[in-house]
Amino acid sequence: ALRCADSIRLNDLLNVNNLRLRTEPSTAAQVITVLPFNTVLDAVGRNGDSTWVQVNYNGGSGWVFAEFANLSADISTLPVTR
C-alpha cells in the first residue's frame, strides 16, 4: 500500500480552463468533477506511458492529464497503477 509520504504533490495545476478529474486515464472517461484553478493534490500513481496522473481528491481518487499538471518531482517515480 502507498503511504502518504510516497506520494508526489501536484502544485499549481496549469488549469487554463476547467481541468477535469476523471474516473479513468482517458478523455472518454466519466468526469468526476472540474478542479478549481490552483488546486494542490497528492499524486499517487500514473498510467504506463505517464500521460495521466492518479490523484487523491476529496476522499476519493481520479485521473488528470499529466500535461496540465505541474509536478513537484519526476512522474516516473510514481507507481504504474493503470
Coordinates of N, CA, C and O in Angstrom, one line a residue:
A1 N 0.8 -1.2 0.0 CA 0.0 0.0 0.0 C 0.9 1.2 0.0 O 2.0 1.2 0.6
L2 N 0.4 2.3 -0.6 CA 1.1 3.5 -0.8 C 0.9 4.4 0.5 O -0.2 4.6 0.9
R3 N 2.0 4.8 1.1 CA 1.9 5.7 2.2 C 1.8 7.1 1.7 O 2.3 7.4 0.6
C4 N 1.3 8.0 2.5 CA 1.2 9.4 2.2 C 2.6 10.0 1.8 O 2.7 10.7 0.8
A5 N 3.6 9.6 2.5 CA 5.0 10.1 2.2 C 5.5 9.6 0.8 O 6.4 10.2 0.3
D6 N 4.9 8.6 0.3 CA 5.3 8.1 -1.0 C 4.7 8.9 -2.2 O 5.1 8.7 -3.3
S7 N 3.8 9.8 -1.9 CA 3.1 10.5 -3.0 C 3.9 11.7 -3.4 O 4.8 12.2 -2.6
I8 N 3.6 12.2 -4.5 CA 4.2 13.4 -5.1 C 3.1 14.5 -5.1 O 2.0 14.2 -5.5
R9 N 3.4 15.7 -4.7 CA 2.4 16.8 -4.8 C 2.3 17.3 -6.2 O 3.3 17.5 -6.9
L10 N 1.1 17.6 -6.6 CA 0.8 18.3 -7.8 C 0.6 19.8 -7.4 O -0.3 20.1 -6.6
N11 N 1.5 20.6 -7.8 CA 1.4 22.0 -7.4 C 0.9 22.9 -8.6 O 1.3 22.8 -9.7
D12 N 0.0 23.8 -8.3 CA -0.4 24.8 -9.2 C -0.8 24.2 -10.6 O -0.1 24.3 -11.6
L13 N -1.9 23.5 -10.6 CA -2.3 22.9 -11.8 C -2.4 23.9 -12.9 O -3.0 25.0 -12.7
L14 N -1.8 23.6 -14.1 CA -1.8 24.6 -15.2 C -3.2 24.5 -15.8 O -3.4 24.0 -16.9
N15 N -4.2 25.0 -15.1 CA -5.6 24.8 -15.4 C -6.1 26.0 -16.2 O -6.6 26.9 -15.6
V16 N -5.8 26.0 -17.5 CA -6.2 27.2 -18.3 C -7.7 27.4 -18.1 O -8.1 28.5 -17.8
N17 N -8.4 26.3 -18.2 CA -9.9 26.4 -18.0 C -10.4 25.0 -17.7 O -10.3 24.1 -18.5
N18 N -10.9 24.8 -16.5 CA -11.6 23.6 -16.2 C -10.9 22.3 -16.4 O -11.1 21.6 -17.3
L19 N -9.9 22.0 -15.5 CA -9.2 20.7 -15.5 C -10.2 19.7 -15.0 O -10.7 19.8 -13.8
R20 N -10.4 18.6 -15.7 CA -11.4 17.6 -15.3 C -10.7 16.5 -14.6 O -9.7 16.0 -15.1
L21 N -11.3 16.1 -13.5 CA -10.8 14.9 -12.8 C -11.7 13.7 -13.3 O -12.9 13.8 -13.2
R22 N -11.1 12.7 -13.8 CA -11.8 11.6 -14.5 C -11.7 10.3 -13.7 O -10.8 10.1 -12.9
T23 N -12.6 9.4 -14.0 CA -12.7 8.1 -13.3 C -11.6 7.1 -13.9 O -11.1 6.2 -13.2
E24 N -11.1 7.3 -15.1 CA -10.1 6.5 -15.7 C -9.1 7.4 -16.5 O -9.5 8.5 -16.8
P25 N -7.9 6.9 -16.8 CA -7.0 7.7 -17.6 C -7.3 7.8 -19.1 O -6.6 7.2 -19.9
S26 N -8.4 8.5 -19.4 CA -8.8 8.6 -20.7 C -9.8 9.8 -20.9 O -10.6 10.1 -20.0
T27 N -9.7 10.5 -22.0 CA -10.6 11.7 -22.2 C -12.0 11.2 -22.4 O -12.9 12.0 -22.3
A28 N -12.2 9.9 -22.7 CA -13.5 9.4 -22.9 C -14.2 9.0 -21.5 O -15.4 8.7 -21.5
A29 N -13.4 9.0 -20.5 CA -13.9 8.5 -19.2 C -14.8 9.6 -18.5 O -14.7 10.8 -18.8
Q30 N -15.6 9.1 -17.6 CA -16.6 10.0 -17.0 C -15.8 11.0 -16.1 O -14.8 10.7 -15.5
V31 N -16.4 12.2 -16.1 CA -15.8 13.3 -15.4 C -16.4 13.3 -13.9 O -17.6 13.3 -13.8
I32 N -15.5 13.2 -12.9 CA -15.9 13.2 -11.5 C -16.3 14.6 -11.1 O -17.3 14.9 -10.5
T33 N -15.4 15.5 -11.4 CA -15.6 17.0 -11.1 C -14.6 17.8 -11.9 O -13.7 17.3 -12.5
V34 N -14.9 19.1 -11.9 CA -13.9 20.0 -12.5 C -13.2 20.7 -11.4 O -13.7 21.2 -10.4
L35 N -11.8 20.6 -11.4 CA -11.0 21.1 -10.3 C -10.8 22.6 -10.4 O -10.5 23.1 -11.5
P36 N -10.9 23.3 -9.3 CA -10.7 24.7 -9.3 C -9.2 25.0 -9.6 O -8.3 24.2 -9.4
F37 N -9.0 26.2 -10.2 CA -7.7 26.7 -10.5 C -6.8 26.6 -9.3 O -7.2 26.9 -8.2
N38 N -5.5 26.2 -9.5 CA -4.5 26.1 -8.4 C -4.8 25.2 -7.3 O -4.4 25.3 -6.1
T39 N -5.6 24.1 -7.6 CA -5.8 23.0 -6.6 C -4.5 22.3 -6.4 O -3.8 22.0 -7.4
V40 N -4.2 22.0 -5.2 CA -3.0 21.2 -4.9 C -3.4 19.8 -4.5 O -4.3 19.6 -3.6
L41 N -2.9 18.8 -5.2 CA -3.3 17.4 -5.0 C -2.1 16.5 -4.7 O -1.0 16.9 -5.0
D42 N -2.4 15.3 -4.1 CA -1.4 14.3 -4.0 C -1.5 13.4 -5.1 O -2.5 12.8 -5.3
A43 N -0.4 13.2 -5.8 CA -0.3 12.2 -6.9 C 0.1 10.9 -6.3 O 1.1 10.8 -5.6
V44 N -0.6 9.8 -6.7 CA -0.3 8.5 -6.1 C 0.0 7.5 -7.1 O 0.4 6.4 -6.8
G45 N -0.2 7.8 -8.4 CA 0.1 6.8 -9.4 C 0.1 7.4 -10.8 O -0.1 8.6 -10.9
R46 N 0.4 6.6 -11.8 CA 0.4 7.1 -13.2 C 0.0 5.9 -14.1 O 0.0 4.7 -13.7
N47 N -0.3 6.2 -15.3 CA -0.5 5.1 -16.3 C 0.8 4.7 -16.9 O 1.8 5.4 -16.7
G48 N 0.8 3.7 -17.7 CA 2.0 3.1 -18.3 C 2.9 4.1 -19.1 O 4.1 4.0 -19.0
D49 N 2.3 5.0 -19.8 CA 3.1 5.9 -20.6 C 3.2 7.3 -20.0 O 3.7 8.2 -20.6
S50 N 2.8 7.4 -18.7 CA 3.0 8.6 -18.0 C 2.2 9.8 -18.5 O 2.6 11.0 -18.3
T51 N 1.2 9.6 -19.3 CA 0.4 10.7 -19.8 C -0.7 11.1 -18.9 O -1.3 12.2 -19.0
W52 N -1.1 10.3 -17.9 CA -2.1 10.6 -16.9 C -1.5 10.3 -15.5 O -0.7 9.4 -15.3
V53 N -2.0 11.1 -14.5 CA -1.6 11.0 -13.2 C -2.8 10.7 -12.3 O -3.8 11.4 -12.4
Q54 N -2.7 9.7 -11.4 CA -3.8 9.4 -10.5 C -3.6 10.2 -9.2 O -2.5 10.3 -8.7
V55 N -4.6 10.9 -8.8 CA -4.5 11.8 -7.7 C -5.6 11.5 -6.6 O -6.7 10.9 -7.0
N56 N -5.4 11.9 -5.4 CA -6.4 11.9 -4.4 C -7.1 13.2 -4.3 O -6.4 14.2 -4.3
Y57 N -8.4 13.2 -4.2 CA -9.2 14.5 -4.1 C -10.5 14.2 -3.3 O -11.2 13.3 -3.7
N58 N -10.7 15.0 -2.3 CA -11.9 14.9 -1.5 C -12.3 13.5 -1.1 O -13.4 13.1 -1.2
G59 N -11.3 12.8 -0.6 CA -11.6 11.4 -0.1 C -11.7 10.3 -1.1 O -11.9 9.2 -0.8
G60 N -11.5 10.7 -2.4 CA -11.6 9.7 -3.4 C -10.3 9.8 -4.3 O -9.4 10.6 -4.0
S61 N -10.3 9.1 -5.4 CA -9.2 9.3 -6.4 C -9.7 9.4 -7.8 O -10.9 9.0 -8.1
G62 N -8.9 10.0 -8.6 CA -9.3 10.1 -10.0 C -8.0 10.4 -10.8 O -6.9 10.3 -10.3
W63 N -8.2 10.8 -12.1 CA -7.1 10.9 -13.0 C -7.1 12.3 -13.7 O -8.2 12.8 -14.0
V64 N -5.9 12.9 -13.8 CA -5.8 14.2 -14.5 C -4.7 14.0 -15.6 O -3.8 13.2 -15.5
F65 N -4.9 14.7 -16.7 CA -3.9 14.7 -17.8 C -2.6 15.3 -17.4 O -2.6 16.4 -16.9
A66 N -1.5 14.6 -17.4 CA -0.3 15.0 -16.9 C 0.2 16.3 -17.5 O 0.9 17.1 -16.8
E67 N -0.1 16.5 -18.8 CA 0.4 17.7 -19.4 C -0.1 19.0 -18.7 O 0.5 20.1 -18.8
F68 N -1.2 18.9 -18.0 CA -1.8 20.1 -17.4 C -1.4 20.2 -15.9 O -2.0 21.0 -15.2
A69 N -0.5 19.4 -15.5 CA -0.1 19.4 -14.1 C 1.4 19.8 -13.9 O 2.2 19.4 -14.7
N70 N 1.6 20.6 -12.9 CA 3.0 21.0 -12.5 C 3.4 20.1 -11.4 O 3.0 20.3 -10.3
L71 N 4.2 19.1 -11.6 CA 4.6 18.1 -10.6 C 5.8 18.6 -9.8 O 6.7 19.2 -10.4
S72 N 5.8 18.3 -8.5 CA 7.0 18.7 -7.7 C 8.1 17.7 -7.8 O 9.2 18.0 -7.3
A73 N 7.9 16.6 -8.5 CA 9.0 15.6 -8.8 C 8.7 14.9 -10.1 O 7.7 15.1 -10.7
D74 N 9.7 14.1 -10.5 CA 9.5 13.3 -11.7 C 8.4 12.3 -11.7 O 8.4 11.5 -10.8
I75 N 7.5 12.4 -12.6 CA 6.3 11.5 -12.6 C 6.7 10.0 -12.7 O 6.0 9.1 -12.2
S76 N 7.9 9.7 -13.3 CA 8.3 8.4 -13.4 C 8.6 7.7 -12.1 O 8.7 6.4 -12.0
T77 N 8.7 8.4 -11.0 CA 8.9 7.8 -9.7 C 7.6 7.3 -9.1 O 7.7 6.6 -8.1
L78 N 6.5 7.6 -9.7 CA 5.2 7.1 -9.2 C 5.0 5.7 -9.7 O 5.4 5.3 -10.8
P79 N 4.3 4.9 -8.9 CA 4.0 3.5 -9.4 C 3.0 3.6 -10.5 O 2.1 4.4 -10.6
V80 N 3.1 2.6 -11.4 CA 2.1 2.4 -12.5 C 0.9 1.8 -11.9 O 1.0 0.6 -11.4
T81 N -0.2 2.5 -11.9 CA -1.5 1.9 -11.3 C -2.5 1.6 -12.3 O -3.6 1.1 -11.9
R82 N -2.3 1.9 -13.5 CA -3.3 1.5 -14.6 C -2.6 1.2 -15.9 O -1.7 1.8 -16.3

